[in-house]
């Protein structure tokens, strides 16, 4: 190999290094652009909201606008908290899960078991359509079904039904997809031992796919936690903690909307949003952790 | 082409009569008729794709899982057609070991061995369970390797250990017939010879039907052999006779390595 060739080789390797660096820089830049909104949001929420967060914020009901105005005028921290919203959200999310999880898992198993059947295909398409329905429309449907005919008035139950309809397609899909990923050989192994079919599903397929299904459920929950629009038409809101599911109730996102509309309470928006965001993030982290653990 | 000696099989463990299996329109097993003798090892041989696994899986009605597979013909066990017996009962009489190891990933080694009891809701006392687990794992020469890690997941084992675990799982439930689809294809020579010794020992109590690609294995441990080609049963007879004096030219070609 003579010297000129050597130099040319070095040149190209230098050129390649430059290209590598450029691409690396570009990748880093794009990643920064992607993560910057979430960082900015959290930063803003923490900066503006942390002052209101305290034990009182978690266990007291929302103040009325006059109390808030007085506190503002005296330059004090706004008294009270969002306990009514937290309790309402909890009740409705638990109720919605109690409705959507069993139904979603059963439908998901049905879809997995009958991949080519017409009823299954129809159900799957409907479930996909449902996933795309705007949440306010689901609120409207729950209003027509539950508010008008079941509880005869705005209620936590109506709110829970609208959230359940929203969670349903996510749970159906994640159940079906998770089961599909389980190799057939496992099913065969169980059947070859003389296991009845329903036990193959209950004792082998569901435990094997548990983490995937659980992840789907947690993502569904974190999705509906922040829903506001359907609750406006169903749960309405309440300034007190209300444990009766046939009566109107508050929810954290509903409170945020109310605070937004009240100039005296605007400071509470940030702390409430921070709370909501923290819960959603924690749920997301848990589901990621579970997904990772069982891989 | 069935050798004369076969006509003598009385009171067979299984009597396969005119069995056909179709994948959609493709006939993968063509009118196979064979009597399997009790307490023997019967080897199913033949080139890749000739229908060995398909035949084996027809015997415990595994094909019923799939809509595109159709079977015709009869298989008699205790003079009863397997299609007239509930599938669950049939499969408890026939253990199956698959081509690739498939332990249950959510279960420990211990639970995998007694999975047959667990999944069928049969309760055993702790002492009985321990005994079944130890005996089955000793049978497959896995006990010494796993006795300290019985409560770890079965999927942490090596491929060969997993396969022996799966054999133990099939044995633990006490079947009459054990169907095995190339059970040693994932094992090293030492583990393979352990499993082969096991099969020879097991035939005192069980009837074993073994699909194998390995001709020396068939020669070493099987009493009867069945040679298949393109879905047809070409030749069936005592292994010794088939290896020393094959009747069909295709069998001879296969045994001498001309194809397969
Ligand atoms: N699930 C399936 N769907 C459609 N055709 C199949 C399927 N499984 C097997 N076949 C076809 O049936 C024939 C027999 O396959 P089989 O698996 O029984 O062969 P084999 O003798 O066990 O081969 P190998 O030694 O490679 O395991 C092959 O031609 C194959 O293409
Ligand atoms: Mg095969």
CSV table of C-alpha atoms in Angstrom, one decimal, chain A residues 113-117 182 184-197 199-200 203-204 206-210, chain B residues 57 60 62 65-67 87-88 91-92 94-96 98 102-107 115-116 118-121 169-170 173:
chain,number,residue,atom,x,y,z
A,113,UNK,CA,-60.3,-17.0,20.9
A,114,UNK,CA,-62.3,-16.3,17.7
A,115,UNK,CA,-59.9,-14.4,15.5
A,116,UNK,CA,-61.7,-14.9,12.2
A,117,UNK,CA,-65.3,-15.0,13.3
A,182,UNK,CA,-48.2,-15.9,24.1
A,184,UNK,CA,-49.3,-21.5,21.1
A,185,UNK,CA,-46.9,-24.1,22.4
A,186,UNK,CA,-47.8,-23.0,25.9
A,187,UNK,CA,-51.5,-23.5,25.3
A,188,UNK,CA,-50.7,-26.9,23.8
A,189,UNK,CA,-48.6,-27.9,26.8
A,190,UNK,CA,-51.5,-27.2,29.1
A,191,UNK,CA,-54.0,-29.0,26.9
A,192,UNK,CA,-51.8,-32.0,26.5
A,193,UNK,CA,-52.0,-32.5,30.3
A,194,UNK,CA,-55.7,-32.9,29.9
A,195,UNK,CA,-56.5,-29.4,31.2
A,196,UNK,CA,-60.0,-28.2,30.5
A,197,UNK,CA,-60.1,-25.2,28.2
A,199,UNK,CA,-58.6,-23.6,33.0
A,200,UNK,CA,-56.0,-23.2,30.3
A,203,UNK,CA,-54.5,-20.7,35.0
A,204,UNK,CA,-52.0,-20.5,32.1
A,206,UNK,CA,-53.9,-15.0,32.0
A,207,UNK,CA,-51.1,-15.4,34.5
A,208,UNK,CA,-48.6,-15.6,31.6
A,209,UNK,CA,-50.0,-12.4,30.0
A,210,UNK,CA,-50.7,-10.7,33.3
B,57,UNK,CA,-50.3,-34.8,17.3
B,60,UNK,CA,-53.9,-36.8,21.5
B,62,UNK,CA,-53.9,-31.6,19.4
B,65,UNK,CA,-57.1,-26.5,18.4
B,66,UNK,CA,-56.8,-25.3,14.9
B,67,UNK,CA,-59.7,-24.7,12.5
B,87,UNK,CA,-60.5,-35.0,24.9
B,88,UNK,CA,-59.6,-34.2,28.5
B,91,UNK,CA,-55.0,-36.5,27.1
B,92,UNK,CA,-54.6,-37.6,30.7
B,94,UNK,CA,-51.4,-39.7,26.9
B,95,UNK,CA,-48.5,-37.5,28.0
B,96,UNK,CA,-46.8,-35.4,25.3
B,98,UNK,CA,-42.9,-31.4,22.4
B,102,UNK,CA,-42.3,-25.3,26.8
B,103,UNK,CA,-42.3,-25.1,30.6
B,104,UNK,CA,-44.9,-22.8,32.0
B,105,UNK,CA,-43.1,-19.4,32.5
B,106,UNK,CA,-45.2,-18.3,35.5
B,107,UNK,CA,-44.5,-21.5,37.4
B,115,UNK,CA,-48.7,-28.9,36.7
B,116,UNK,CA,-50.9,-31.7,35.5
B,118,UNK,CA,-52.6,-28.3,39.6
B,119,UNK,CA,-54.2,-27.5,36.3
B,120,UNK,CA,-56.7,-30.3,36.7
B,121,UNK,CA,-57.6,-29.2,40.2
B,169,UNK,CA,-44.0,-32.9,33.8
B,170,UNK,CA,-45.4,-35.5,31.4
B,173,UNK,CA,-49.1,-37.3,35.8
